[in-house]
Amino acid sequence: MLEEARRLERFSPPFAFSAFFSPEDTLLCVLAAESALGHLAASVAGGDGREPIRVAELTSGSGLVGLHLLGLDLSARLLGLDIDKEATRVSTRNARLLGVSSRAEFVQSDLWSDGAGELLASAMPQLMVCNPPYIPEPPDGAMEIEAGAGPNGTAHLLRALELTDALQPESLALSWCSVSAPGAIVRDAERKGYRLDTLYLTVIADGEYSGSVHKYLRGLPHAYISEQPDTIAAVAPDESASFAYLLFAGAFSRRKNGDVQAGAAGHVERICSDFARAGVTTLATATGPFALHCSILNRWDELQLRIILHGSVTNQQLPYA
Ligand SMILES: C[S@@+](CC[C@H](N)C(=O)[O-])C[C@H]1O[C@@H](n2cnc3c(N)ncnc32)[C@H](O)[C@@H]1O
């Protein structure tokens, strides 16, 4: 997984991050977003005269994923929405640093507000990206609003998929994980008319949650974690973890007439239940009716990822132009 992190080198200081940033899922979402953009570009290919591709990033945080796409497609346009005012300020500044202010707009907006629906309706995105909060919230609701995502951890993604009904984007890039009802996300995307083309998966150690979060996740019917010693040793050789789980990011495309995909959600659930039952080695034989990229990110890799993003203060290559 760390081999993929080279593409994040541009996003070191003065590029800045907002609260609730975790680089692992952002990197995975970048991979899915690249894949979705490639798929979309191929489907709308029309030579020099084609309209600029329109991207919307929901729960955009620093804007990294959408801004990365603007670096890949030099005419694409981006609308980013985040509930956090500071995230909007930071991402707007990041767009300026990258020299893409004229193609990127970030607005403070709650996914559940009417305003978000209206902004998206006028932007008419062809590609929608969402790497949202996905931690299942214990019933006492102890989490800050930006971190938790309802009792199953699926609230934001299901809301993002609800928004696709009105917007009908051609492509989606979504991030989720094995502790937050992973099959439900894929099943809902299928119900909304999308097929999962490419799935990126990485094994990661727990976020050093307190014991109570571990206990809560253990009791959830649709949270899949692995507690096998070999799996924990693979992601946390320093014994700093009590369980491992899977991060996912998927590139989806709108199904065309007659285009069927056999049970992608069931395959994702099987990958998760095999992982929970017998650990990391089960991924060697994991399959599905989609392109599947499996990797591992251990504690040392997590640290190196942070060094790439936060370590250099002499980055001279920021602007795309
Ligand atoms: C895990 S961060 C991810 C940020 C960014 N997508 C990335 O990949 O780096 C989740 C983001 O969701 C935002 N968020 C949480 N609840 C939201 C809501 N109801 N509407 C819009 N954004 C929300 C948070 O403010 C935070 O920036």
Short mmCIF file of C-alpha atoms and ligand atoms in Angstrom, two decimals:
data_model
loop_
_atom_site.label_atom_id
_atom_site.label_comp_id
_atom_site.label_asym_id
_atom_site.label_seq_id
_atom_site.Cartn_x
_atom_site.Cartn_y
_atom_site.Cartn_z
CA MET A 1 0.00 0.00 0.00
CA LEU A 2 2.81 2.38 0.86
CA GLU A 3 4.11 2.02 -2.70
CA GLU A 4 0.97 3.90 -3.79
CA ALA A 5 1.73 6.82 -1.46
CA ARG A 6 4.13 8.53 -3.90
CA ARG A 7 1.12 10.24 -5.44
CA LEU A 8 0.59 12.07 -2.13
CA GLU A 9 4.00 13.76 -2.08
CA ARG A 10 2.56 16.91 -3.57
CA PHE A 11 0.30 17.27 -0.52
CA SER A 12 2.98 18.02 2.05
CA PRO A 13 3.27 21.44 3.76
CA PRO A 14 2.19 24.13 3.05
CA PHE A 15 -0.75 21.94 1.96
CA ALA A 16 -2.77 21.55 5.18
CA PHE A 17 -5.28 19.12 6.65
CA SER A 18 -8.46 19.63 8.61
CA ALA A 19 -9.70 17.78 11.70
CA PHE A 20 -10.60 14.06 11.53
CA PHE A 21 -8.03 13.38 8.84
CA SER A 22 -6.71 9.84 8.57
CA PRO A 23 -4.28 9.41 5.68
CA GLU A 24 -4.86 5.68 5.19
CA ASP A 25 -8.44 5.95 4.03
CA THR A 26 -7.72 9.13 2.10
CA LEU A 27 -4.97 7.32 0.15
CA LEU A 28 -7.28 4.41 -0.55
CA CYS A 29 -10.00 6.82 -1.71
CA VAL A 30 -7.45 8.51 -4.01
CA LEU A 31 -6.85 5.14 -5.70
CA ALA A 32 -10.57 4.51 -6.18
CA ALA A 33 -11.11 8.08 -7.39
CA GLU A 34 -8.33 7.73 -9.99
CA SER A 35 -9.88 4.52 -11.20
CA ALA A 36 -13.38 6.08 -11.36
CA LEU A 37 -12.01 9.10 -13.23
CA GLY A 38 -10.30 6.83 -15.76
CA HIS A 39 -13.53 4.94 -16.31
CA LEU A 40 -15.52 8.15 -16.66
CA ALA A 41 -13.00 9.77 -19.02
CA ALA A 42 -13.16 6.69 -21.25
CA SER A 43 -16.96 6.77 -21.31
CA VAL A 44 -17.22 10.49 -22.16
CA ALA A 45 -14.23 10.59 -24.52
CA GLY A 46 -15.07 13.04 -27.24
CA GLY A 47 -11.81 14.64 -28.27
CA ASP A 48 -10.80 18.23 -27.56
CA GLY A 49 -14.34 19.55 -27.71
CA ARG A 50 -15.65 17.66 -24.71
CA GLU A 51 -17.07 19.50 -21.70
CA PRO A 52 -14.85 19.65 -18.60
CA ILE A 53 -15.51 16.75 -16.25
CA ARG A 54 -17.51 17.79 -13.18
CA VAL A 55 -16.48 16.27 -9.84
CA ALA A 56 -18.18 16.64 -6.45
CA GLU A 57 -16.42 15.63 -3.27
CA LEU A 58 -18.73 15.11 -0.30
CA THR A 59 -17.26 15.37 3.23
CA SER A 60 -14.26 16.88 1.50
CA GLY A 61 -12.04 17.77 4.50
CA SER A 62 -8.76 19.15 3.10
CA GLY A 63 -10.06 18.52 -0.44
CA LEU A 64 -7.10 16.25 -1.16
CA VAL A 65 -8.96 13.62 -3.16
CA GLY A 66 -10.80 16.06 -5.41
CA LEU A 67 -7.74 18.27 -5.80
CA HIS A 68 -5.70 15.23 -6.80
CA LEU A 69 -8.21 14.60 -9.60
CA LEU A 70 -7.82 18.19 -10.79
CA GLY A 71 -4.11 17.44 -11.16
CA LEU A 72 -4.87 14.40 -13.31
CA ASP A 73 -7.45 16.07 -15.54
CA LEU A 74 -6.37 19.63 -16.17
CA SER A 75 -9.80 20.82 -17.25
CA ALA A 76 -11.93 19.09 -14.58
CA ARG A 77 -13.94 21.15 -12.10
CA LEU A 78 -14.57 20.42 -8.43
CA LEU A 79 -17.24 21.24 -5.88
CA GLY A 80 -16.32 20.19 -2.33
CA LEU A 81 -18.79 20.12 0.57
CA ASP A 82 -17.99 19.73 4.25
CA ILE A 83 -19.92 20.52 7.41
CA ASP A 84 -16.81 21.89 9.09
CA LYS A 85 -16.18 25.60 8.50
CA GLU A 86 -12.45 25.18 9.14
CA ALA A 87 -12.26 22.38 6.53
CA THR A 88 -13.80 24.74 3.99
CA ARG A 89 -11.23 27.41 4.78
CA VAL A 90 -8.32 24.95 4.65
CA SER A 91 -9.41 23.32 1.38
CA THR A 92 -9.99 26.70 -0.29
CA ARG A 93 -6.46 27.70 0.68
CA ASN A 94 -5.12 24.34 -0.55
CA ALA A 95 -6.75 24.92 -3.95
CA ARG A 96 -5.06 28.31 -4.13
CA LEU A 97 -1.66 26.81 -3.26
CA LEU A 98 -2.09 24.24 -6.03
CA GLY A 99 -3.02 26.94 -8.53
CA VAL A 100 -6.50 25.54 -9.20
CA SER A 101 -8.77 28.10 -7.49
CA SER A 102 -10.54 28.83 -10.75
CA ARG A 103 -11.58 25.15 -11.05
CA ALA A 104 -12.37 24.35 -7.39
CA GLU A 105 -15.03 25.62 -5.02
CA PHE A 106 -15.43 24.49 -1.41
CA VAL A 107 -18.61 25.24 0.51
CA GLN A 108 -19.58 24.63 4.12
CA SER A 109 -22.61 22.36 3.91
CA ASP A 110 -24.20 19.51 5.85
CA LEU A 111 -24.93 16.45 3.69
CA TRP A 112 -28.44 16.29 5.15
CA SER A 113 -29.28 19.93 4.42
CA ASP A 114 -31.49 21.08 1.55
CA GLY A 115 -28.65 23.40 0.60
CA ALA A 116 -26.32 20.45 -0.12
CA GLY A 117 -28.87 18.94 -2.49
CA GLU A 118 -29.32 22.27 -4.25
CA LEU A 119 -25.58 22.91 -4.61
CA LEU A 120 -25.08 19.45 -6.05
CA ALA A 121 -28.04 19.78 -8.38
CA SER A 122 -26.55 22.91 -9.89
CA ALA A 123 -23.06 21.37 -10.13
CA MET A 124 -24.42 18.22 -11.86
CA PRO A 125 -21.40 16.05 -10.97
CA GLN A 126 -20.44 13.19 -13.27
CA LEU A 127 -18.12 11.79 -10.61
CA MET A 128 -18.99 11.83 -6.92
CA VAL A 129 -16.34 11.11 -4.32
CA CYS A 130 -17.02 10.44 -0.64
CA ASN A 131 -14.62 9.40 2.08
CA PRO A 132 -16.80 10.13 5.11
CA PRO A 133 -16.76 9.28 8.81
CA TYR A 134 -17.55 5.56 9.22
CA ILE A 135 -17.10 4.70 12.89
CA PRO A 136 -20.20 3.02 14.34
CA GLU A 137 -21.50 5.20 17.14
CA PRO A 138 -22.21 3.58 20.50
CA PRO A 139 -25.78 4.20 21.70
CA ASP A 140 -24.66 6.72 24.32
CA GLY A 141 -23.59 8.91 21.37
CA ALA A 142 -20.24 9.77 22.93
CA MET A 143 -18.59 10.69 19.60
CA GLU A 144 -18.12 14.11 18.13
CA ILE A 145 -20.46 14.73 15.21
CA GLU A 146 -17.70 14.68 12.59
CA ALA A 147 -16.32 11.29 13.68
CA GLY A 148 -19.31 9.01 14.19
CA ALA A 149 -21.64 7.77 11.48
CA GLY A 150 -24.72 6.31 13.16
CA PRO A 151 -25.08 2.93 14.90
CA ASN A 152 -23.72 0.93 11.90
CA GLY A 153 -21.23 3.52 10.68
CA THR A 154 -23.05 3.74 7.35
CA ALA A 155 -25.07 6.96 7.75
CA HIS A 156 -22.98 9.26 5.55
CA LEU A 157 -22.42 6.75 2.76
CA LEU A 158 -26.09 5.85 2.59
CA ARG A 159 -26.90 9.58 2.48
CA ALA A 160 -24.34 10.03 -0.33
CA LEU A 161 -26.00 7.20 -2.23
CA GLU A 162 -29.42 8.74 -1.61
CA LEU A 163 -28.15 11.91 -3.26
CA THR A 164 -27.13 9.94 -6.35
CA ASP A 165 -30.83 9.26 -7.05
CA ALA A 166 -31.40 12.88 -7.95
CA LEU A 167 -27.96 13.51 -9.49
CA GLN A 168 -27.30 10.29 -11.42
CA PRO A 169 -23.51 10.72 -11.61
CA GLU A 170 -21.82 8.28 -14.00
CA SER A 171 -19.13 7.28 -11.51
CA LEU A 172 -18.62 7.04 -7.77
CA ALA A 173 -15.56 6.67 -5.58
CA LEU A 174 -16.52 5.68 -2.04
CA SER A 175 -14.57 4.64 1.05
CA TRP A 176 -15.82 2.46 3.86
CA CYS A 177 -14.54 -0.29 6.11
CA SER A 178 -15.22 -3.74 7.51
CA VAL A 179 -16.54 -2.51 10.87
CA SER A 180 -19.39 -0.55 9.31
CA ALA A 181 -21.76 -3.02 7.60
CA PRO A 182 -19.56 -3.32 4.47
CA GLY A 183 -22.04 -5.36 2.43
CA ALA A 184 -24.82 -2.82 3.04
CA ILE A 185 -22.89 -0.09 1.23
CA VAL A 186 -22.28 -2.18 -1.88
CA ARG A 187 -25.84 -3.54 -1.83
CA ASP A 188 -27.29 -0.03 -1.66
CA ALA A 189 -25.06 1.13 -4.51
CA GLU A 190 -26.28 -1.85 -6.55
CA ARG A 191 -29.89 -0.97 -5.74
CA LYS A 192 -29.23 2.57 -6.93
CA GLY A 193 -28.04 1.26 -10.30
CA TYR A 194 -24.25 1.08 -9.88
CA ARG A 195 -21.77 -1.72 -10.37
CA LEU A 196 -18.57 -2.08 -8.38
CA ASP A 197 -15.78 -2.07 -10.99
CA THR A 198 -12.70 -1.96 -8.78
CA LEU A 199 -12.25 -2.63 -5.08
CA TYR A 200 -9.16 -1.52 -3.14
CA LEU A 201 -8.72 -3.20 0.21
CA THR A 202 -6.07 -2.80 2.85
CA VAL A 203 -5.56 -4.55 6.18
CA ILE A 204 -4.88 -2.12 8.98
CA ALA A 205 -4.43 -2.22 12.76
CA ASP A 206 -7.10 -0.78 15.05
CA GLY A 207 -6.93 2.94 15.65
CA GLU A 208 -5.72 2.29 19.19
CA TYR A 209 -9.30 2.67 20.27
CA SER A 210 -10.18 2.28 23.89
CA GLY A 211 -11.19 -1.19 25.03
CA SER A 212 -14.83 -0.11 25.09
CA VAL A 213 -14.85 0.56 21.31
CA HIS A 214 -13.30 -2.88 20.70
CA LYS A 215 -15.99 -4.47 22.88
CA TYR A 216 -18.74 -2.50 21.14
CA LEU A 217 -17.49 -3.53 17.66
CA ARG A 218 -17.25 -7.19 18.75
CA GLY A 219 -20.94 -7.15 19.58
CA LEU A 220 -22.10 -5.59 16.29
CA PRO A 221 -23.54 -8.12 13.84
CA HIS A 222 -22.06 -6.44 10.77
CA ALA A 223 -18.65 -5.38 12.09
CA TYR A 224 -15.83 -7.66 10.93
CA ILE A 225 -12.53 -7.61 12.81
CA SER A 226 -9.69 -10.11 12.98
CA GLU A 227 -8.13 -10.99 16.31
CA GLN A 228 -5.85 -13.79 15.03
CA PRO A 229 -2.28 -13.38 16.38
CA ASP A 230 -0.67 -13.76 12.90
CA THR A 231 -2.89 -11.00 11.51
CA ILE A 232 -2.24 -8.64 14.41
CA ALA A 233 1.50 -9.34 14.11
CA ALA A 234 1.36 -8.49 10.38
CA VAL A 235 -0.09 -5.02 10.98
CA ALA A 236 1.29 -4.22 14.43
CA PRO A 237 4.59 -6.04 15.03
CA ASP A 238 5.03 -3.82 18.10
CA GLU A 239 1.92 -5.43 19.66
CA SER A 240 0.19 -2.05 19.75
CA ALA A 241 -3.10 -3.39 18.37
CA SER A 242 -5.80 -5.64 19.71
CA PHE A 243 -7.49 -6.24 16.35
CA ALA A 244 -7.13 -5.64 12.62
CA TYR A 245 -9.83 -4.60 10.16
CA LEU A 246 -10.20 -3.86 6.45
CA LEU A 247 -10.39 -0.47 4.81
CA PHE A 248 -12.18 -0.39 1.47
CA ALA A 249 -12.47 2.06 -1.39
CA GLY A 250 -14.46 1.27 -4.49
CA ALA A 251 -14.82 2.71 -7.97
CA PHE A 252 -18.41 2.30 -9.15
CA SER A 253 -20.03 3.07 -12.50
CA ARG A 254 -23.64 3.46 -13.48
CA ARG A 255 -24.95 0.23 -14.98
CA LYS A 256 -25.95 0.39 -18.61
CA ASN A 257 -28.96 -1.45 -20.00
CA GLY A 258 -28.46 -5.19 -19.76
CA ASP A 259 -25.31 -4.81 -17.66
CA VAL A 260 -25.60 -7.18 -14.70
CA GLN A 261 -23.18 -7.86 -11.90
CA ALA A 262 -23.58 -11.00 -9.86
CA GLY A 263 -23.69 -10.32 -6.13
CA ALA A 264 -20.78 -7.95 -5.51
CA ALA A 265 -22.17 -7.20 -2.03
CA GLY A 266 -22.19 -10.90 -1.11
CA HIS A 267 -18.56 -11.22 -2.23
CA VAL A 268 -17.54 -8.25 -0.09
CA GLU A 269 -19.34 -9.81 2.91
CA ARG A 270 -17.61 -13.14 2.26
CA ILE A 271 -14.19 -11.46 2.10
CA CYS A 272 -14.98 -9.82 5.46
CA SER A 273 -16.32 -12.92 7.20
CA ASP A 274 -13.37 -15.06 6.00
CA PHE A 275 -11.03 -12.35 7.26
CA ALA A 276 -12.79 -12.24 10.64
CA ARG A 277 -12.75 -16.04 10.92
CA ALA A 278 -9.23 -16.87 9.74
CA GLY A 279 -7.31 -13.62 9.29
CA VAL A 280 -5.06 -12.03 6.70
CA THR A 281 -4.09 -15.21 4.82
CA THR A 282 -7.66 -15.54 3.50
CA LEU A 283 -7.06 -12.51 1.30
CA ALA A 284 -4.70 -14.55 -0.89
CA THR A 285 -7.72 -16.33 -2.36
CA ALA A 286 -10.29 -13.52 -2.12
CA THR A 287 -12.28 -12.96 -5.30
CA GLY A 288 -15.30 -11.08 -6.61
CA PRO A 289 -16.91 -9.92 -9.84
CA PHE A 290 -14.70 -6.82 -9.75
CA ALA A 291 -11.01 -6.00 -10.03
CA LEU A 292 -9.58 -6.55 -6.55
CA HIS A 293 -6.40 -4.97 -5.15
CA CYS A 294 -5.41 -6.23 -1.70
CA SER A 295 -2.63 -4.77 0.44
CA ILE A 296 -1.41 -4.40 4.01
CA LEU A 297 -0.55 -1.21 5.84
CA ASN A 298 1.34 -1.84 9.06
CA ARG A 299 2.12 0.60 11.87
CA TRP A 300 5.48 1.48 10.32
CA ASP A 301 3.80 2.19 6.97
CA GLU A 302 1.23 4.37 8.76
CA LEU A 303 4.06 6.40 10.24
CA GLN A 304 5.81 6.76 6.88
CA LEU A 305 2.56 7.90 5.33
CA ARG A 306 2.33 10.65 7.91
CA ILE A 307 5.95 11.61 7.30
CA ILE A 308 5.23 11.95 3.56
CA LEU A 309 2.26 14.22 4.28
CA HIS A 310 3.49 16.22 7.25
CA GLY A 311 7.24 15.84 7.13
CA SER A 312 8.56 18.17 4.46
CA VAL A 313 8.41 21.92 4.81
CA THR A 314 10.44 22.59 1.68
CA ASN A 315 8.09 21.25 -0.96
CA GLN A 316 8.66 23.32 -4.07
CA GLN A 317 6.42 21.44 -6.44
CA LEU A 318 2.97 22.39 -5.16
CA PRO A 319 1.27 24.24 -8.03
CA TYR A 320 -0.08 22.10 -10.85
CA ALA A 321 0.40 24.89 -13.34
C1 LIG B 1 -12.61 11.20 7.68
S1 LIG B 1 -12.76 12.88 7.21
C2 LIG B 1 -12.35 12.72 5.52
C3 LIG B 1 -11.95 13.97 4.86
C4 LIG B 1 -11.61 13.83 3.37
N1 LIG B 1 -12.73 13.26 2.65
C5 LIG B 1 -10.37 13.01 3.13
O1 LIG B 1 -10.42 11.99 2.46
O2 LIG B 1 -9.30 13.39 3.62
C6 LIG B 1 -14.50 13.11 7.23
C7 LIG B 1 -14.99 14.51 6.93
O3 LIG B 1 -16.43 14.46 6.94
C8 LIG B 1 -16.91 15.72 7.36
N2 LIG B 1 -18.32 15.57 7.77
C9 LIG B 1 -18.81 14.92 8.86
N3 LIG B 1 -20.14 14.99 8.91
C10 LIG B 1 -20.53 15.69 7.81
C11 LIG B 1 -21.81 16.09 7.30
N4 LIG B 1 -22.94 15.79 7.93
N5 LIG B 1 -21.85 16.79 6.14
C12 LIG B 1 -20.70 17.12 5.48
N6 LIG B 1 -19.46 16.77 5.92
C13 LIG B 1 -19.38 16.06 7.08
C14 LIG B 1 -15.95 16.08 8.50
O4 LIG B 1 -15.99 17.45 8.80
C15 LIG B 1 -14.61 15.60 7.92
O5 LIG B 1 -13.96 16.64 7.21
#
